[in-house]
Amino acid sequence: MSPPSRRPVVLMYHGFAAARQARDRENLLVPEGALRAQLGHLRSRRFTALDLDGYLDVFDRRARPGRSFLFTADDGYRSFGEIAAPLLAAANVPSVLFVPPAVLGGTSSWVPEIADEPLLNPDELRDLIRMGVEIGVHGLDHTSLVGLSDAELARQTRGARELLADLTGIRPRAFAYPFGALDQRTCLAVADAGFEVGFSVFDDAGRYGISRVDVNATDNGRSFRLKLVPGYRRCWRASNRLGPVRRTVGRLLRGPSTLAPSGPAATRGP
């Protein structure tokens, strides 16, 4: 059996908070201290932070990956701008932020527990672009794409791309599927809309369905280190089919180990 490939790790975050939020039962709001520690760990382990161009160079085999990662965040929470973006900029870590442009300036109504969590408005989004954050599309209004009519699917992909380009002056290149829901038809729609790449959550479907590693508010030091291991996603899928293995993995993830913050976070790669 061949060893797991060392593809760049694509990290997926959502929102952030000063501290753990009891109301956040979906664990989408990563505490600021945890993010600091995670970036510090990536630096200490000599991970290279890639921008989208660097990631695509590796994906298309124009470059060798080494130990590297791509930082992505979904939904466009205002807390990304308030908490994550300054930390990433100080650490020289590029990022891709996926937003649903039709609901910018609103709240995350699709998550009942934090339905009042504010989203970035267009002015704040343009400020992030000036900071070097790449903006991608997360559907038009965070509707799941699977099962939509042809017209609505086009509106959620091509229409969303055009609207975000109008708001920012930059035509977005990357797409992330709301709720991670995709099938062959949705992947084709994303490709036809002119995107260069599409990101899912758990499911791999080629260039327009690249799975990511979910980082959430429950992660401790041990679980974050585990998620950086080559082949982690493959092992996690296997654990879903093997009850005892899954329980063992769960105990590891819930362990008390923490990451000690260590200096400025990971440095940007070439």
Coordinates of C-alpha atoms in Angstrom, one line a residue:
M1 CA 0.0 0.0 0.0
S2 CA 1.4 3.4 -1.0
P3 CA 1.9 6.0 1.8
P4 CA -0.5 8.9 2.0
S5 CA 0.4 11.7 -0.4
R6 CA 1.6 15.0 1.0
R7 CA -0.8 17.2 -0.8
P8 CA -1.2 20.7 0.7
V9 CA -3.7 20.7 3.6
V10 CA -6.7 22.8 2.9
L11 CA -8.0 24.1 6.2
M12 CA -11.6 25.2 6.4
Y13 CA -12.7 27.7 9.1
H14 CA -16.0 29.6 9.5
G15 CA -16.3 32.4 12.1
F16 CA -14.2 33.4 15.1
A17 CA -14.8 34.8 18.6
A18 CA -12.9 36.2 21.5
A19 CA -13.7 33.1 23.5
R20 CA -15.8 29.9 23.2
Q21 CA -19.5 30.7 22.7
A22 CA -22.0 28.4 24.5
R23 CA -24.7 29.3 22.0
D24 CA -22.5 28.0 19.1
R25 CA -23.7 24.4 19.1
E26 CA -22.4 23.9 15.6
N27 CA -18.9 24.9 16.9
L28 CA -18.4 27.3 14.0
L29 CA -16.8 30.1 16.0
V30 CA -13.1 29.3 16.6
P31 CA -11.7 31.2 19.7
E32 CA -9.0 33.8 18.9
G33 CA -6.6 32.0 21.3
A34 CA -7.0 28.7 19.5
L35 CA -6.4 30.4 16.1
R36 CA -3.2 32.0 17.4
A37 CA -2.0 28.7 18.7
Q38 CA -2.8 26.9 15.5
L39 CA -0.9 29.4 13.4
G40 CA 2.0 29.2 15.8
H41 CA 2.0 25.4 15.5
L42 CA 2.0 25.6 11.7
R43 CA 5.0 27.9 11.8
S44 CA 6.9 25.8 14.3
R45 CA 6.4 22.7 12.1
R46 CA 7.6 24.7 9.1
F47 CA 4.4 24.5 7.0
T48 CA 4.5 26.9 4.0
A49 CA 1.3 29.0 3.7
L50 CA 0.1 29.0 0.1
D51 CA -2.1 31.5 -1.7
L52 CA -4.6 30.2 -4.2
D53 CA -2.1 30.5 -7.1
G54 CA 0.4 28.5 -5.1
Y55 CA -2.2 25.8 -4.3
L56 CA -3.3 25.5 -8.0
D57 CA 0.4 25.2 -9.1
V58 CA 0.7 22.2 -6.8
F59 CA -2.7 20.8 -7.9
D60 CA -1.7 21.1 -11.6
R61 CA 1.7 19.6 -10.8
R62 CA 3.6 22.8 -11.7
A63 CA 5.2 22.8 -8.3
R64 CA 6.0 20.3 -5.5
P65 CA 3.9 20.7 -2.4
G66 CA 6.3 20.1 0.4
R67 CA 4.7 20.6 3.8
S68 CA 2.2 23.3 3.0
F69 CA -1.4 24.5 3.6
L70 CA -4.1 26.7 2.2
F71 CA -6.2 28.7 4.7
T72 CA -9.9 29.0 3.7
A73 CA -13.0 30.3 5.5
D74 CA -16.6 30.1 4.6
D75 CA -19.7 32.3 5.0
G76 CA -18.1 35.7 5.4
Y77 CA -18.6 36.4 9.1
R78 CA -17.6 39.9 10.3
S79 CA -15.5 38.1 12.8
F80 CA -13.2 37.0 10.0
G81 CA -12.3 40.7 9.4
E82 CA -12.2 41.6 13.1
I83 CA -10.2 38.6 14.4
A84 CA -8.7 36.4 11.8
A85 CA -7.6 38.8 9.1
P86 CA -5.3 40.9 11.3
L87 CA -3.7 37.7 12.7
L88 CA -3.2 36.3 9.2
A89 CA -1.8 39.5 7.9
A90 CA 0.7 39.8 10.7
A91 CA 1.8 36.2 10.1
N92 CA 1.9 36.8 6.3
V93 CA -0.5 33.9 5.8
P94 CA -2.7 34.3 2.6
S95 CA -6.4 33.2 2.8
V96 CA -9.4 32.6 0.6
L97 CA -12.7 33.8 2.1
F98 CA -15.9 32.4 0.5
V99 CA -19.0 34.6 0.7
P100 CA -22.6 34.4 -0.5
P101 CA -22.9 37.9 -2.1
A102 CA -26.7 38.3 -1.9
V103 CA -26.7 38.3 1.9
L104 CA -23.7 40.4 2.6
G105 CA -24.4 42.8 5.4
G106 CA -27.0 40.4 6.9
T107 CA -26.7 37.6 9.3
S108 CA -26.1 33.8 9.1
S109 CA -29.8 32.9 9.1
W110 CA -29.0 29.4 7.9
V111 CA -27.5 28.5 11.3
P112 CA -30.3 28.7 13.8
E113 CA -28.1 28.8 16.9
I114 CA -26.1 31.8 15.7
A115 CA -28.7 33.2 13.3
D116 CA -27.9 36.7 14.4
E117 CA -24.1 36.4 13.8
P118 CA -23.3 39.4 11.5
L119 CA -21.8 39.0 8.1
L120 CA -19.4 41.3 6.4
N121 CA -20.9 44.1 4.3
P122 CA -19.5 45.1 0.9
D123 CA -17.3 47.9 2.2
E124 CA -15.7 45.6 4.7
L125 CA -15.2 43.0 2.1
R126 CA -13.4 45.5 -0.1
D127 CA -11.2 46.4 2.8
L128 CA -10.2 42.7 3.2
I129 CA -9.3 42.6 -0.5
R130 CA -7.0 45.5 0.0
M131 CA -5.4 43.5 2.8
G132 CA -4.7 40.7 0.3
V133 CA -7.5 38.4 1.1
E134 CA -8.8 36.5 -2.0
I135 CA -12.6 36.4 -2.2
G136 CA -14.5 33.4 -3.5
V137 CA -18.2 32.5 -4.0
H138 CA -20.2 30.5 -1.5
G139 CA -23.4 30.4 -3.6
L140 CA -25.6 33.4 -4.0
D141 CA -27.4 33.2 -0.7
H142 CA -26.1 30.0 1.0
T143 CA -28.7 27.8 -0.6
S144 CA -27.7 24.1 -1.1
L145 CA -27.1 23.6 -4.9
V146 CA -28.2 19.9 -5.1
G147 CA -31.6 19.5 -6.7
L148 CA -32.1 23.0 -8.0
S149 CA -33.6 23.8 -11.4
D150 CA -31.2 24.6 -14.2
A151 CA -32.1 28.3 -13.9
E152 CA -31.7 28.5 -10.2
L153 CA -28.4 26.5 -10.3
A154 CA -27.1 29.1 -12.9
R155 CA -28.2 31.9 -10.6
Q156 CA -26.4 30.4 -7.6
T157 CA -23.2 30.0 -9.5
R158 CA -22.8 32.2 -12.6
G159 CA -25.2 34.9 -11.1
A160 CA -23.3 34.9 -7.8
R161 CA -20.0 35.2 -9.6
E162 CA -21.2 38.2 -11.6
L163 CA -22.8 39.9 -8.5
L164 CA -19.6 39.5 -6.4
A165 CA -17.5 40.9 -9.3
D166 CA -19.8 43.9 -9.5
L167 CA -19.4 44.5 -5.7
T168 CA -15.7 44.1 -5.6
G169 CA -14.4 44.9 -9.1
I170 CA -12.6 41.5 -9.1
R171 CA -13.9 38.4 -10.8
P172 CA -13.8 35.5 -8.3
R173 CA -11.9 32.4 -9.3
A174 CA -12.9 29.9 -6.6
F175 CA -16.2 28.4 -5.3
A176 CA -17.1 26.6 -2.1
Y177 CA -20.4 24.6 -2.0
P178 CA -22.9 25.7 0.7
F179 CA -23.2 23.0 3.3
G180 CA -20.6 21.0 1.3
A181 CA -23.4 19.6 -0.8
L182 CA -22.4 18.7 -4.4
D183 CA -23.0 16.2 -7.1
Q184 CA -21.8 15.8 -10.7
R185 CA -24.4 18.4 -11.9
T186 CA -23.4 21.0 -9.4
C187 CA -19.7 20.5 -10.2
L188 CA -20.4 21.0 -13.9
A189 CA -22.4 24.2 -13.2
V190 CA -19.5 25.6 -11.2
A191 CA -17.1 24.8 -14.0
D192 CA -19.5 26.3 -16.6
A193 CA -19.8 29.5 -14.6
G194 CA -16.1 30.1 -15.2
F195 CA -14.6 29.2 -11.8
E196 CA -11.1 27.7 -11.8
V197 CA -11.6 25.5 -8.8
G198 CA -14.3 24.3 -6.4
F199 CA -14.0 23.2 -2.7
S200 CA -16.3 20.9 -0.9
V201 CA -16.1 19.7 2.8
F202 CA -15.9 15.9 3.0
D203 CA -16.4 14.7 -0.6
D204 CA -13.7 14.6 -3.3
A205 CA -14.8 15.1 -6.9
G206 CA -11.7 16.3 -8.7
R207 CA -10.8 19.9 -9.5
Y208 CA -14.4 21.1 -8.8
G209 CA -14.8 19.2 -5.5
I210 CA -11.7 19.3 -3.4
S211 CA -12.3 18.2 0.2
R212 CA -11.0 20.3 3.1
V213 CA -10.1 19.7 6.7
D214 CA -12.7 21.3 9.0
V215 CA -11.2 23.3 12.0
N216 CA -13.8 24.1 14.6
A217 CA -14.3 25.4 18.1
T218 CA -13.9 21.9 19.7
D219 CA -10.4 21.4 18.3
N220 CA -7.6 21.1 20.9
G221 CA -3.9 20.8 20.2
R222 CA -4.0 17.0 19.7
S223 CA -6.9 17.1 17.3
F224 CA -5.4 19.9 15.2
R225 CA -2.1 18.1 14.9
L226 CA -3.9 15.0 13.8
K227 CA -5.8 16.9 11.1
L228 CA -2.4 17.9 9.6
V229 CA -1.3 14.4 9.1
P230 CA -1.1 13.2 5.5
G231 CA -4.0 10.9 4.8
Y232 CA -6.1 12.3 7.7
R233 CA -9.2 12.6 5.5
R234 CA -8.9 9.0 4.2
C235 CA -8.5 7.7 7.8
W236 CA -11.5 9.7 9.0
R237 CA -13.7 8.3 6.3
A238 CA -12.6 4.8 7.3
S239 CA -13.3 5.5 11.0
N240 CA -16.9 6.3 10.0
R241 CA -17.2 2.7 8.8
L242 CA -15.5 1.2 11.8
G243 CA -17.2 1.9 15.1
P244 CA -14.4 0.9 17.5
V245 CA -11.9 2.9 15.5
R246 CA -14.2 5.9 15.3
R247 CA -14.6 5.8 19.1
T248 CA -10.8 5.7 19.6
V249 CA -10.3 8.6 17.3
G250 CA -13.1 10.5 19.1
R251 CA -11.3 9.9 22.5
L252 CA -8.1 11.3 20.9
L253 CA -9.8 14.4 19.6
R254 CA -11.5 15.1 23.0
G255 CA -8.2 14.7 24.9
P256 CA -6.9 17.6 27.1
S257 CA -3.8 18.4 25.0
T258 CA -3.5 22.0 23.9
L259 CA -1.2 23.8 21.6
A260 CA 1.2 26.3 23.2
P261 CA 1.3 29.5 21.2
S262 CA 4.7 30.0 19.7
G263 CA 5.8 33.3 18.3
P264 CA 4.6 34.8 15.0
A265 CA 2.5 32.4 12.9
A266 CA 3.3 30.5 9.7
T267 CA 5.1 32.4 6.9
R268 CA 3.9 32.7 3.4
G269 CA 5.4 30.5 0.8
P270 CA 6.7 31.5 -2.6

